[in-house]
Amino acid sequence: MTDRRPAVRAYIMLAFVMLFWAGNAIVGRAVRDDIPPFTLAFVRWTGGLLLLLPFAWGHLRRDWPKLLAGWKPVLLLGLIGVAGFNGFLYWGLHYTTATNGLLFQAAIPALVLGLGALAFGDRAGPWQIAGVVLSTIGVVLVIVRADLHVLTGLRLGFGDALILCGVLCWAFYTSMLRTRPAVHPFSFLAATFLIAALAMLPLSISEARAIAVIDWRPDVLGAFAYVAIFPSVIAYFLFNSAVDTIGAGRAGQTISLMPLFGAGLAAGLLGEPLHSYHLVGMGLILAGIAMAALLHRAPAAS
């Protein structure tokens, strides 16, 4: 009998990842009038790198030759999946609604499957495809609050284009993780965080006027601390490890959990009510993820 314990651990890790990333979206929206987007991204990756270095330094010294030999995928993954996705997300949230942003992110699981098929010849089984479709329906149900008029009244603009660019970046990152060098996870994270911080530096400098008027309140400092620790160091480590275990397609599908965690956090922290459509959407999302996980037969992509 196949030992499912590694896969179970991977899904538990991914649940925490989506919880931390849902919190990241809430923080990004909450401080959008206080912190410029690229400055938030720069502090996130610089802070994450500084927190990681004490644990990663020994591994980095040993893995440096491998990182240099595999510099192309490392640079690409750092620019696209770390700098690109989060830069576009924070920037887009300044110009569009949370509803639009979450709707676009609901497309990530399907995009991961599509990119895997195009780039690596991955073949998603029918149950995996059905699971993605079911989870996506659940996500849309939660986001539009079971009101189809929200979809018909959807208006797309500059911010939505930015979010879409971020979504494409994340789908690409998830699909291409298999190309990274065989180095310690801390070495890979430190390298990609450094790339992201350097990429965000000139963009952050361009926000100098907005930086000069930041009100350094405790909640602003708390936002900086949160984005550097939980959705960065912890979440990226857990996500990359989970992709190694269950493959890009099934790991990417768990992005569907983010709206549920977002609704839960909004209810717990902001006092927003939970409705019946949240429960129906949760059932569809969990059923889709379980369908892909339990009825998966092909070996996970490495």
XYZ file of N, CA and C in Angstrom, residues 111-220:
330
model
N -3.658 27.310 -14.771
C -2.469 27.771 -15.479
C -1.264 26.887 -15.172
N -1.147 26.431 -13.931
C -0.032 25.539 -13.570
C -0.107 24.241 -14.361
N -1.320 23.675 -14.463
C -1.480 22.451 -15.251
C -1.138 22.703 -16.720
N -1.596 23.836 -17.252
C -1.336 24.142 -18.651
C 0.138 24.344 -18.938
N 0.830 25.081 -18.068
C 2.258 25.310 -18.265
C 3.057 24.024 -18.106
N 2.636 23.175 -17.167
C 3.307 21.891 -17.004
C 3.186 21.026 -18.241
N 2.007 21.069 -18.870
C 1.797 20.296 -20.092
C 2.620 20.853 -21.245
N 2.660 22.181 -21.371
C 3.380 22.800 -22.482
C 4.890 22.673 -22.338
N 5.394 22.916 -21.129
C 6.841 22.968 -20.931
C 7.469 21.603 -20.676
N 6.729 20.707 -20.025
C 7.332 19.447 -19.603
C 6.556 18.214 -20.054
N 5.473 18.416 -20.784
C 4.688 17.279 -21.239
C 3.933 16.573 -20.131
N 3.677 17.272 -19.009
C 2.897 16.665 -17.923
C 1.494 16.339 -18.414
N 0.981 15.216 -17.949
C -0.377 14.819 -18.302
C -1.239 14.782 -17.042
N -2.131 15.739 -16.945
C -3.052 15.757 -15.811
C -4.151 14.737 -16.044
N -4.430 13.933 -15.022
C -5.490 12.949 -15.130
C -6.862 13.605 -15.089
N -7.870 12.888 -15.499
C -9.226 13.465 -15.514
C -9.704 13.881 -14.140
N -9.325 13.116 -13.097
C -9.763 13.489 -11.756
C -9.072 14.766 -11.290
N -7.814 14.939 -11.680
C -7.112 16.159 -11.313
C -7.729 17.374 -11.995
N -8.065 17.232 -13.264
C -8.711 18.328 -13.991
C -10.071 18.636 -13.380
N -10.836 17.578 -13.094
C -12.152 17.779 -12.477
C -12.027 18.445 -11.115
N -10.993 18.061 -10.350
C -10.786 18.672 -9.047
C -10.470 20.148 -9.149
N -9.644 20.519 -10.137
C -9.316 21.929 -10.342
C -10.566 22.721 -10.715
N -11.384 22.159 -11.606
C -12.610 22.837 -12.021
C -13.540 23.034 -10.825
N -13.709 21.980 -10.017
C -14.598 22.056 -8.870
C -14.108 23.099 -7.862
N -12.804 23.088 -7.577
C -12.259 24.066 -6.633
C -12.406 25.488 -7.163
N -12.194 25.659 -8.469
C -12.310 26.998 -9.058
C -13.740 27.517 -8.946
N -14.712 26.640 -9.161
C -16.115 27.039 -8.983
C -16.361 27.479 -7.546
N -15.800 26.728 -6.600
C -15.952 27.102 -5.199
C -15.335 28.445 -4.886
N -14.150 28.706 -5.462
C -13.493 29.998 -5.249
C -14.350 31.144 -5.788
N -14.835 30.991 -7.011
C -15.655 32.029 -7.624
C -16.920 32.266 -6.799
N -17.516 31.188 -6.303
C -18.722 31.309 -5.484
C -18.455 32.152 -4.240
N -17.308 31.906 -3.584
C -16.971 32.670 -2.384
C -16.693 34.124 -2.730
N -15.941 34.349 -3.807
C -15.511 35.703 -4.139
C -16.680 36.592 -4.569
N -17.589 36.026 -5.365
C -18.709 36.841 -5.852
C -19.895 36.808 -4.901
N -19.726 36.101 -3.779
C -20.766 36.042 -2.743
C -22.075 35.470 -3.284
N -21.939 34.459 -4.149
C -23.088 33.758 -4.734
C -24.004 34.701 -5.510
N -23.444 35.792 -6.001
C -24.226 36.762 -6.764
C -23.579 36.924 -8.141
N -24.212 36.349 -9.168
C -23.646 36.406 -10.509
C -23.603 37.823 -11.068
N -24.376 38.725 -10.481
C -24.329 40.112 -10.930
C -22.951 40.731 -10.687
N -22.210 40.185 -9.697
C -20.858 40.677 -9.447
C -19.977 40.413 -10.666
N -20.170 39.242 -11.289
C -19.389 38.903 -12.482
C -19.793 39.768 -13.672
N -21.097 39.940 -13.848
C -21.549 40.734 -14.997
C -21.174 42.200 -14.854
N -21.017 42.648 -13.600
C -20.650 44.038 -13.378
C -19.157 44.256 -13.244
N -18.370 43.190 -13.510
C -16.928 43.275 -13.362
C -16.345 44.255 -14.379
N -15.522 45.153 -13.901
C -14.844 46.111 -14.769
C -13.345 45.932 -14.622
N -12.666 45.733 -15.744
C -11.237 45.465 -15.709
C -10.457 46.725 -16.049
N -9.363 46.931 -15.333
C -8.559 48.125 -15.558
C -7.081 47.837 -15.369
N -6.312 48.901 -15.123
C -4.862 48.797 -15.004
C -4.450 47.862 -13.879
N -5.095 48.003 -12.717
C -4.758 47.149 -11.585
C -5.004 45.679 -11.863
N -6.055 45.393 -12.607
C -6.360 44.002 -12.942
C -5.300 43.406 -13.866
N -4.791 44.233 -14.790
C -3.712 43.769 -15.675
C -2.463 43.447 -14.862
N -2.199 44.256 -13.833
C -1.045 43.993 -12.980
C -1.226 42.682 -12.212
N -2.413 42.459 -11.658
C -2.684 41.218 -10.936
C -2.544 40.027 -11.871
N -3.034 40.150 -13.097
C -2.923 39.060 -14.064
C -1.462 38.741 -14.363
N -0.627 39.774 -14.477
C 0.809 39.532 -14.673
C 1.391 38.765 -13.492
N 0.969 39.129 -12.282
C 1.434 38.414 -11.103
C 0.981 36.967 -11.089
N -0.254 36.735 -11.489
C -0.785 35.368 -11.554
C 0.026 34.514 -12.529
N 0.332 35.074 -13.686
C 1.152 34.345 -14.664
C 2.540 34.063 -14.097
N 3.107 35.028 -13.370
C 4.414 34.822 -12.756
C 4.386 33.652 -11.772
N 3.324 33.604 -10.943
C 3.285 32.540 -9.933
C 3.064 31.169 -10.568
N 2.216 31.100 -11.576
C 2.008 29.819 -12.261
C 3.315 29.337 -12.890
N 4.066 30.261 -13.473
C 5.359 29.918 -14.073
C 6.330 29.431 -12.999
N 6.396 30.134 -11.871
C 7.293 29.751 -10.778
C 6.972 28.346 -10.281
N 5.705 28.078 -10.052
C 5.302 26.767 -9.548
C 5.681 25.666 -10.528
N 5.445 25.888 -11.817
C 5.744 24.882 -12.823
C 7.239 24.664 -13.004
N 8.033 25.745 -12.855
C 9.462 25.679 -13.146
C 10.325 25.360 -11.931
N 9.730 25.175 -10.761
C 10.529 24.876 -9.576
C 11.388 23.628 -9.767
N 10.933 22.690 -10.578
C 11.673 21.444 -10.794
C 13.031 21.674 -11.465
N 13.236 22.866 -12.037
C 14.489 23.132 -12.738
C 15.570 23.706 -11.816
N 15.248 23.972 -10.555
C 16.240 24.593 -9.681
C 17.362 23.602 -9.356
N 18.550 24.126 -9.040
C 19.674 23.240 -8.726
C 19.406 22.400 -7.479
N 20.097 21.289 -7.375
C 19.943 20.398 -6.226
C 20.777 20.924 -5.064
N 20.261 21.954 -4.415
C 20.947 22.574 -3.280
C 20.023 22.529 -2.071
N 20.565 22.883 -0.911
C 19.749 22.919 0.305
C 18.636 23.961 0.140
N 17.443 23.685 0.672
C 16.338 24.648 0.535
C 16.673 26.041 1.041
N 17.452 26.151 2.129
C 17.812 27.471 2.637
C 18.716 28.218 1.658
N 19.605 27.481 0.980
C 20.474 28.116 -0.008
C 19.655 28.692 -1.154
N 18.704 27.911 -1.629
C 17.866 28.370 -2.739
C 17.025 29.573 -2.326
N 16.424 29.511 -1.135
C 15.611 30.632 -0.670
C 16.449 31.892 -0.531
N 17.639 31.769 0.075
C 18.482 32.948 0.262
C 18.866 33.566 -1.082
N 19.195 32.729 -2.053
C 19.582 33.241 -3.369
C 18.424 33.967 -4.042
N 17.233 33.380 -4.006
C 16.086 34.005 -4.670
C 15.606 35.240 -3.913
N 15.699 35.236 -2.579
C 15.336 36.431 -1.806
C 16.287 37.574 -2.125
N 17.595 37.265 -2.280
C 18.566 38.298 -2.639
C 18.247 38.887 -4.008
N 17.922 38.027 -4.947
C 17.562 38.493 -6.297
C 16.337 39.403 -6.227
N 15.335 38.990 -5.458
C 14.108 39.784 -5.351
C 14.380 41.128 -4.695
N 15.189 41.133 -3.624
C 15.495 42.393 -2.944
C 16.224 43.346 -3.883
N 17.199 42.838 -4.643
C 17.934 43.687 -5.584
C 17.020 44.204 -6.694
N 16.071 43.367 -7.134
C 15.139 43.797 -8.180
C 14.203 44.885 -7.673
N 13.810 44.802 -6.402
C 12.893 45.789 -5.832
C 13.587 47.075 -5.414
N 14.913 47.049 -5.226
C 15.633 48.220 -4.722
C 15.444 49.459 -5.601
N 15.724 49.393 -6.909
C 15.538 50.623 -7.709
C 14.085 51.074 -7.773
N 13.149 50.116 -7.768
C 11.739 50.492 -7.780
C 11.345 51.164 -6.463
N 11.922 50.674 -5.367
C 11.650 51.302 -4.074
C 12.242 52.706 -4.022
N 13.441 52.881 -4.571
C 14.061 54.209 -4.593
C 13.192 55.195 -5.364
N 12.525 54.694 -6.401
C 11.651 55.580 -7.186
C 10.459 56.073 -6.371
N 10.191 55.428 -5.248
C 9.080 55.835 -4.379
C 9.564 56.715 -3.221
N 10.722 57.347 -3.396
C 11.359 58.080 -2.297
C 10.426 59.123 -1.675
N 9.665 59.832 -2.504
C 8.770 60.867 -1.958
C 7.710 60.267 -1.058
N 7.154 59.128 -1.493
C 6.132 58.471 -0.671
C 6.744 57.877 0.596
N 7.988 57.382 0.494
C 8.663 56.808 1.662
C 8.875 57.881 2.729
N 9.168 59.097 2.274
C 9.483 60.182 3.206
C 8.319 60.539 4.115
N 7.104 60.196 3.713
C 5.939 60.574 4.522
C 5.310 59.364 5.223
N 5.996 58.227 5.245
C 5.473 57.066 5.960
C 5.362 57.391 7.446
N 4.215 57.103 8.018
C 3.995 57.272 9.452
C 4.382 55.962 10.133
N 5.510 55.970 10.846
C 6.053 54.726 11.406
C 5.301 54.323 12.673
N 4.026 54.058 12.505
C 3.200 53.603 13.614
C 3.492 52.128 13.928
N 3.085 51.657 15.100
C 3.307 50.244 15.422
C 2.673 49.287 14.420
N 1.484 49.628 13.871
C 0.851 48.718 12.925
C 1.608 48.678 11.596
N 2.239 49.774 11.213
C 3.058 49.780 10.002
C 4.297 48.908 10.199
